Amino acid sequence: MKTHMLAVRSFSALTQILAYGGIGVAVPFLSAVDCAPGTYTLDGINCIEAEPGHYVDTPGATKQTPASPGTYVEVYGASAAQLAPVGTYVATEGASAPTPAPLGSYIPIEGATSAQLASPGYYVDSEGASYQTPAPAGSYIPIEGASSLSAAILAPVGKYIPVEGASAASAALVAPLGSFVATEGASRATLAPPGRYVSETGATAAVSAEPGSFVAVEGATSPTLASPGHYVEAFESTGQTLSPPGRYIPASGASSLSDSVAAEVGTFIAEPGASSASAAILAPAGSYVPTTGASAATIASPGYFVAIAGASAQTISPKGSFVAEAGASAPTLAPAGTYVDREGATEAIEIPEGTWSDEGAVAPRAAAANLLVDGTPIVGPRLQSEWGSRGSNDLGAWVSVVGFGIEIRNTAAFLGGGSSLTQLTLKSIEFGGDAAASVRQVGGLLPLVLDEGAAAELSFEISGVSGAGSVDISLLTDEEAAFGEDGKRFDYRFDFVLNQSPEYDAFRGSHFSESELSDVEATAFLADFDGDGIENGMEFVFGLDPKSPPGPGAFEWLPQQLVLEEAEGRRVALVFSLPVDLFQSLELSVQASSLGEAESWVPIATLDSSAVWQGAAAVETGPVQGGRVSVLVKDVVVLENELQGRRFLRLQAKVLGELQ
């Protein structure tokens, strides 16, 4: 048998025992009681505590009030209901405890009567949450009430979501130009690194720059082609490489050095990064470039010279000249008193005693007997008759000139009588003698100072004379010569008989009458007897008639300058036709110049009495026809482009006469 006890909280001064089920219960007894808040009375005598879920907020209440939705009462005797805290709610009346917000919902305020579902873009992964968590950047949640992060959908590759709380796929942004998104769930796009680029939106990867292009910065939308003067060999290059010296790259997008062009022979490119052929520099005169792709010119070696700019080879100095130092643009003719008997010489050779030589000599010549005047040795006169080129036409005017020289030496024997000479100074020279002779000094500068034992050579030319004649030369010294007087005069007379050329005398005799020969001036070398523009001397050399103009065929015998087109470039040549029986006293010299001036002519081929052409130039002779042979002399320099200027060739003749 179960026993039940009814316990009633009340207050009374008397206690009455009630029997129920055999058990006595003490019940307080009051009369006309006024219950405090938190209690109420049903009978007006006893106060009863408000039950959990209820409250009594006024005194003398006869009933308890249930807690309204959104509130609750946990204890007995409450005088007020308590609001449901954040994260919980109370949906009905009389609740004694709040209910936690379930997963996927949250309650951000007190006194809530219901939970709030997580908004799209958010989730709630715990009960009793007072807030919702946004979907992280790179994802979105399209539904309400998401209860975990697994409800989030990642942004696809090629797109990204930069903010939290995204609620739709439309929140995903397409990767812009210059960037890419390689993985799902990206919160930002990645800039294309240097060496790569992105040229489309929504890219999932960057594209490598190919050879011939480069990308120097992040976020590039296209590669940059290698600029002219540069090349790029590798993939994903971040820069370009300069074309090396000696080469140039004319176009954009070069991917290797094979796309470059080598500087031509005769030119060089000194700096890197050249982009056109105009960057090539012509090798200056005195230097040459023998190969393509050069970064510098090669200086001409001693014994060689380079006469023009842009040369691809150096020219060996011919006989009769020398080159002492590197970098020469022209050879130096052997000075009078010296000679050079081989090609490529670096210095001239002093002539032996008892011989003489003119400028440009290839061998010494025997001198006349030495004369002693007052003990001073005088060497000369010289045995030479020369035709030199004068005038402005292609062949020049021809003049008969005799050259000779003397050597003056300061010796102790000069004074005699035991006197000592310390210094000799020549102040001036005077000429006299045959009125028909024209004398000029061509070598040795005055004043000329000679220390004791020193010697110097003075050179002279006699022109405009034929047959017998004489020359008076006076040497004047100053008082410093220690002669005991103010200067002294030394007089010398040279008597001679000049046969300018036995062959020319025969030529004159065979073409002119006795009366014509009496006119020495009209039949002289310089004269043009028939007025055809060709001097008598020229017609003598080439076997023409000095009294009538040459016919068409004969005119072609005279020297003519040609331009030959060769593989290496343009080459100037001189062509002429000579009699087979060339005079024994005749010496021919083909000379070249880049300037066309008297001081710049250099011999390149010489024909003497040996009948063999010698020198640096190539000489071609044709078959004998009609007693003549054609001669083609090629210049030693090739003109490889128009920038190298012009070249000139001429023919000079020397006739060795007799000087007595």
Short mmCIF file of C-alpha atoms in Angstrom, two decimals, residues 231-518:
data_model
loop_
_atom_site.label_atom_id
_atom_site.label_comp_id
_atom_site.label_asym_id
_atom_site.label_seq_id
_atom_site.Cartn_x
_atom_site.Cartn_y
_atom_site.Cartn_z
CA TYR A 231 66.95 38.82 -78.28
CA VAL A 232 65.31 36.40 -75.80
CA GLU A 233 66.29 32.73 -75.90
CA ALA A 234 64.41 31.08 -73.00
CA PHE A 235 60.78 30.55 -72.01
CA GLU A 236 59.44 32.66 -69.13
CA SER A 237 62.16 35.28 -69.52
CA THR A 238 61.84 38.44 -67.49
CA GLY A 239 64.24 40.51 -69.61
CA GLN A 240 65.95 40.71 -72.97
CA THR A 241 69.62 40.32 -73.93
CA LEU A 242 71.58 42.93 -75.88
CA SER A 243 72.91 41.95 -79.28
CA PRO A 244 76.69 41.56 -78.76
CA PRO A 245 79.26 43.91 -80.31
CA GLY A 246 79.93 43.06 -83.92
CA ARG A 247 76.31 42.16 -84.69
CA TYR A 248 72.94 43.87 -84.97
CA ILE A 249 69.31 42.70 -84.79
CA PRO A 250 67.02 44.72 -87.08
CA ALA A 251 63.63 43.19 -86.19
CA SER A 252 61.55 42.73 -83.06
CA GLY A 253 60.98 39.32 -81.53
CA ALA A 254 64.42 37.78 -82.04
CA SER A 255 64.68 34.48 -80.16
CA SER A 256 68.38 33.75 -80.55
CA LEU A 257 71.67 35.19 -81.67
CA SER A 258 71.09 33.48 -85.01
CA ASP A 259 68.52 36.19 -85.71
CA SER A 260 71.31 38.78 -85.61
CA VAL A 261 73.28 40.03 -88.61
CA ALA A 262 77.06 40.26 -88.53
CA ALA A 263 78.75 43.53 -89.40
CA GLU A 264 80.21 43.27 -92.90
CA VAL A 265 83.89 43.04 -93.59
CA GLY A 266 85.43 46.46 -93.52
CA THR A 267 83.08 47.57 -90.75
CA PHE A 268 82.67 46.94 -87.04
CA ILE A 269 80.12 47.48 -84.29
CA ALA A 270 81.75 48.45 -81.02
CA GLU A 271 78.75 48.69 -78.69
CA PRO A 272 76.13 46.05 -77.78
CA GLY A 273 72.46 46.47 -78.66
CA ALA A 274 72.83 47.59 -82.28
CA SER A 275 69.56 47.49 -84.22
CA SER A 276 70.52 48.36 -87.79
CA ALA A 277 73.32 48.18 -90.30
CA SER A 278 73.84 51.92 -89.81
CA ALA A 279 75.39 51.09 -86.44
CA ALA A 280 78.34 49.55 -88.27
CA ILE A 281 81.34 51.88 -88.40
CA LEU A 282 83.68 51.90 -91.37
CA ALA A 283 87.16 50.88 -90.39
CA PRO A 284 89.06 54.18 -90.59
CA ALA A 285 91.99 54.62 -92.92
CA GLY A 286 94.97 52.94 -91.31
CA SER A 287 92.89 50.01 -90.13
CA TYR A 288 90.86 47.18 -91.62
CA VAL A 289 88.32 44.50 -90.72
CA PRO A 290 88.98 41.17 -92.47
CA THR A 291 86.01 39.21 -91.10
CA THR A 292 82.32 39.69 -90.49
CA GLY A 293 80.99 40.31 -87.00
CA ALA A 294 83.92 42.39 -85.79
CA SER A 295 83.67 44.59 -82.71
CA ALA A 296 86.80 46.59 -83.52
CA ALA A 297 89.03 47.38 -86.45
CA THR A 298 92.51 45.89 -86.77
CA ILE A 299 95.32 48.42 -86.96
CA ALA A 300 97.47 48.08 -90.06
CA SER A 301 100.79 46.44 -89.20
CA PRO A 302 104.16 48.10 -89.74
CA GLY A 303 105.13 47.48 -93.35
CA TYR A 304 101.48 47.72 -94.40
CA PHE A 305 98.96 50.50 -94.90
CA VAL A 306 95.25 50.99 -95.49
CA ALA A 307 94.47 53.93 -97.72
CA ILE A 308 90.68 54.11 -97.49
CA ALA A 309 87.98 53.71 -94.90
CA GLY A 310 86.06 50.43 -94.83
CA ALA A 311 88.90 48.21 -95.99
CA SER A 312 88.82 44.47 -95.42
CA ALA A 313 92.57 43.94 -95.84
CA GLN A 314 95.81 45.80 -95.41
CA THR A 315 98.08 46.57 -98.34
CA ILE A 316 101.74 45.73 -98.25
CA SER A 317 103.95 48.76 -98.82
CA PRO A 318 105.51 48.51 -102.29
CA LYS A 319 109.16 48.72 -103.11
CA GLY A 320 110.51 52.21 -102.84
CA SER A 321 108.44 52.94 -99.76
CA PHE A 322 108.10 51.83 -96.16
CA VAL A 323 105.74 51.99 -93.18
CA ALA A 324 107.51 52.43 -89.87
CA GLU A 325 104.57 52.37 -87.48
CA ALA A 326 101.24 50.61 -87.19
CA GLY A 327 98.08 52.33 -88.33
CA ALA A 328 99.42 54.00 -91.48
CA SER A 329 97.04 55.19 -94.19
CA ALA A 330 99.80 55.56 -96.77
CA PRO A 331 103.37 54.39 -97.15
CA THR A 332 106.26 56.79 -96.89
CA LEU A 333 108.41 57.11 -99.98
CA ALA A 334 112.04 56.34 -99.34
CA PRO A 335 113.69 59.78 -98.93
CA ALA A 336 116.38 60.86 -101.31
CA GLY A 337 119.60 59.20 -100.22
CA THR A 338 117.82 55.99 -99.23
CA TYR A 339 116.10 53.10 -100.99
CA VAL A 340 113.73 50.21 -100.29
CA ASP A 341 114.29 47.06 -102.32
CA ARG A 342 111.49 44.89 -100.98
CA GLU A 343 107.80 45.00 -100.21
CA GLY A 344 106.57 45.36 -96.63
CA ALA A 345 109.60 47.31 -95.41
CA THR A 346 109.42 49.16 -92.10
CA GLU A 347 112.40 51.43 -92.77
CA ALA A 348 114.47 52.76 -95.64
CA ILE A 349 118.06 51.70 -96.25
CA GLU A 350 120.84 54.26 -96.40
CA ILE A 351 122.54 54.21 -99.79
CA PRO A 352 126.21 53.11 -99.87
CA GLU A 353 128.94 55.69 -100.21
CA GLY A 354 129.51 56.64 -103.79
CA THR A 355 125.88 56.13 -104.82
CA TRP A 356 122.77 58.30 -104.89
CA SER A 357 119.01 57.87 -104.97
CA ASP A 358 115.91 59.94 -105.50
CA GLU A 359 112.77 59.81 -103.40
CA GLY A 360 111.03 56.45 -103.77
CA ALA A 361 114.10 54.63 -105.04
CA VAL A 362 114.10 50.83 -105.06
CA ALA A 363 117.89 50.63 -105.45
CA PRO A 364 120.89 52.97 -105.20
CA ARG A 365 122.40 54.38 -108.37
CA ALA A 366 126.04 54.96 -109.15
CA ALA A 367 127.06 58.60 -108.59
CA ALA A 368 129.38 60.77 -110.60
CA ALA A 369 132.89 61.26 -109.30
CA ASN A 370 133.11 63.09 -106.00
CA LEU A 371 134.36 66.63 -106.23
CA LEU A 372 136.39 68.29 -103.51
CA VAL A 373 136.00 72.03 -103.12
CA ASP A 374 138.11 73.59 -100.37
CA GLY A 375 138.28 70.18 -98.78
CA THR A 376 134.50 69.76 -98.70
CA PRO A 377 133.26 66.59 -100.38
CA ILE A 378 130.51 67.29 -102.92
CA VAL A 379 128.68 64.29 -104.34
CA GLY A 380 126.98 64.75 -107.68
CA PRO A 381 125.64 65.61 -110.09
CA ARG A 382 123.08 62.84 -110.31
CA LEU A 383 122.42 60.91 -113.43
CA GLN A 384 118.68 61.06 -113.86
CA SER A 385 116.15 62.50 -116.24
CA GLU A 386 112.60 62.35 -115.01
CA TRP A 387 109.18 62.84 -116.47
CA GLY A 388 106.85 63.91 -113.68
CA SER A 389 103.06 64.19 -113.86
CA ARG A 390 101.86 67.80 -113.87
CA GLY A 391 98.45 69.24 -114.77
CA SER A 392 94.83 68.28 -114.15
CA ASN A 393 93.85 65.83 -116.89
CA ASP A 394 93.83 62.06 -116.44
CA LEU A 395 97.27 61.55 -117.94
CA GLY A 396 98.89 64.75 -116.72
CA ALA A 397 101.22 67.00 -118.63
CA TRP A 398 104.72 65.71 -119.19
CA VAL A 399 107.81 67.74 -118.43
CA SER A 400 111.45 66.93 -118.85
CA VAL A 401 113.31 67.42 -115.57
CA VAL A 402 116.88 66.64 -114.56
CA GLY A 403 117.44 66.12 -110.86
CA PHE A 404 120.78 66.18 -109.03
CA GLY A 405 122.07 66.74 -105.53
CA ILE A 406 125.11 67.59 -103.49
CA GLU A 407 126.20 66.48 -100.07
CA ILE A 408 127.73 69.10 -97.81
CA ARG A 409 129.69 67.91 -94.77
CA ASN A 410 131.12 69.90 -91.89
CA THR A 411 134.65 68.53 -91.40
CA ALA A 412 137.80 69.77 -89.69
CA ALA A 413 139.57 69.63 -93.07
CA PHE A 414 137.25 72.30 -94.29
CA LEU A 415 139.38 75.18 -92.95
CA GLY A 416 142.89 73.80 -93.04
CA GLY A 417 145.80 75.43 -91.27
CA GLY A 418 144.92 73.84 -87.98
CA SER A 419 141.78 75.90 -87.40
CA SER A 420 138.83 74.15 -85.87
CA LEU A 421 135.29 74.47 -87.22
CA THR A 422 132.55 73.97 -84.66
CA GLN A 423 129.37 74.75 -86.55
CA LEU A 424 128.33 75.51 -90.12
CA THR A 425 125.09 77.33 -90.92
CA LEU A 426 123.89 77.61 -94.53
CA LYS A 427 121.74 80.71 -94.84
CA SER A 428 120.82 80.87 -98.50
CA ILE A 429 121.47 79.57 -101.99
CA GLU A 430 121.86 81.54 -105.21
CA PHE A 431 121.62 80.17 -108.74
CA GLY A 432 123.23 81.34 -111.97
CA GLY A 433 124.67 80.00 -115.18
CA ASP A 434 123.00 79.13 -118.47
CA ALA A 435 120.10 81.51 -119.03
CA ALA A 436 118.03 78.74 -120.59
CA ALA A 437 118.16 76.63 -117.42
CA SER A 438 115.61 76.83 -114.65
CA VAL A 439 116.95 75.61 -111.30
CA ARG A 440 115.06 75.06 -108.08
CA GLN A 441 115.88 73.45 -104.78
CA VAL A 442 113.65 70.45 -103.97
CA GLY A 443 115.33 68.90 -100.93
CA GLY A 444 116.86 70.29 -97.73
CA LEU A 445 115.44 73.20 -95.76
CA LEU A 446 117.29 76.42 -95.01
CA PRO A 447 118.72 77.64 -92.76
CA LEU A 448 120.62 74.41 -92.37
CA VAL A 449 122.79 73.98 -89.27
CA LEU A 450 125.50 71.34 -89.30
CA ASP A 451 127.49 70.40 -86.24
CA GLU A 452 131.04 69.22 -86.65
CA GLY A 453 131.11 65.96 -88.60
CA ALA A 454 127.45 66.22 -89.63
CA ALA A 455 126.33 66.06 -93.26
CA ALA A 456 123.19 67.00 -95.19
CA GLU A 457 121.97 66.55 -98.71
CA LEU A 458 120.61 69.29 -100.92
CA SER A 459 118.56 68.28 -103.96
CA PHE A 460 117.95 70.35 -107.09
CA GLU A 461 116.05 70.12 -110.35
CA ILE A 462 117.04 71.59 -113.73
CA SER A 463 114.33 71.96 -116.35
CA GLY A 464 113.71 73.71 -119.64
CA VAL A 465 117.15 72.98 -121.04
CA SER A 466 118.49 70.64 -123.71
CA GLY A 467 122.04 69.98 -124.75
CA ALA A 468 124.98 71.69 -123.08
CA GLY A 469 124.49 73.98 -120.09
CA SER A 470 125.80 75.01 -116.72
CA VAL A 471 124.44 75.77 -113.25
CA ASP A 472 126.06 78.06 -110.68
CA ILE A 473 125.19 77.39 -107.05
CA SER A 474 126.38 79.65 -104.24
CA LEU A 475 126.15 78.52 -100.61
CA LEU A 476 126.14 81.37 -98.06
CA THR A 477 127.11 80.81 -94.42
CA ASP A 478 126.77 83.09 -91.40
CA GLU A 479 129.32 84.52 -88.99
CA GLU A 480 128.81 81.63 -86.56
CA ALA A 481 130.82 79.44 -88.91
CA ALA A 482 133.94 80.88 -87.19
CA PHE A 483 135.61 81.96 -90.41
CA GLY A 484 136.76 85.21 -88.85
CA GLU A 485 134.48 87.23 -91.07
CA ASP A 486 130.74 87.88 -91.39
CA GLY A 487 129.77 84.85 -93.36
CA LYS A 488 131.42 83.25 -96.35
CA ARG A 489 130.39 82.38 -99.90
CA PHE A 490 131.10 79.04 -101.56
CA ASP A 491 130.58 79.01 -105.32
CA TYR A 492 130.16 75.84 -107.39
CA ARG A 493 129.62 75.49 -111.13
CA PHE A 494 128.20 72.37 -112.74
CA ASP A 495 128.76 72.06 -116.47
CA PHE A 496 126.73 69.39 -118.19
CA VAL A 497 125.50 68.06 -121.48
CA LEU A 498 121.95 66.74 -121.21
CA ASN A 499 120.72 64.22 -123.72
CA GLN A 500 117.21 63.89 -122.42
CA SER A 501 116.71 60.56 -124.16
CA PRO A 502 118.42 59.08 -127.18
CA GLU A 503 115.12 57.48 -128.13
CA TYR A 504 113.29 60.81 -127.91
CA ASP A 505 115.92 62.49 -130.06
CA ALA A 506 115.32 59.77 -132.63
CA PHE A 507 111.56 60.24 -132.22
CA ARG A 508 111.85 63.98 -132.87
CA GLY A 509 114.13 63.45 -135.84
CA SER A 510 111.73 60.98 -137.44
CA HIS A 511 108.62 63.13 -137.05
CA PHE A 512 109.75 66.76 -137.44
CA SER A 513 111.42 68.53 -140.32
CA GLU A 514 114.66 70.50 -139.98
CA SER A 515 112.72 73.75 -139.77
CA GLU A 516 110.33 72.28 -137.18
CA LEU A 517 113.22 70.98 -135.09
CA SER A 518 114.69 74.46 -135.01
#
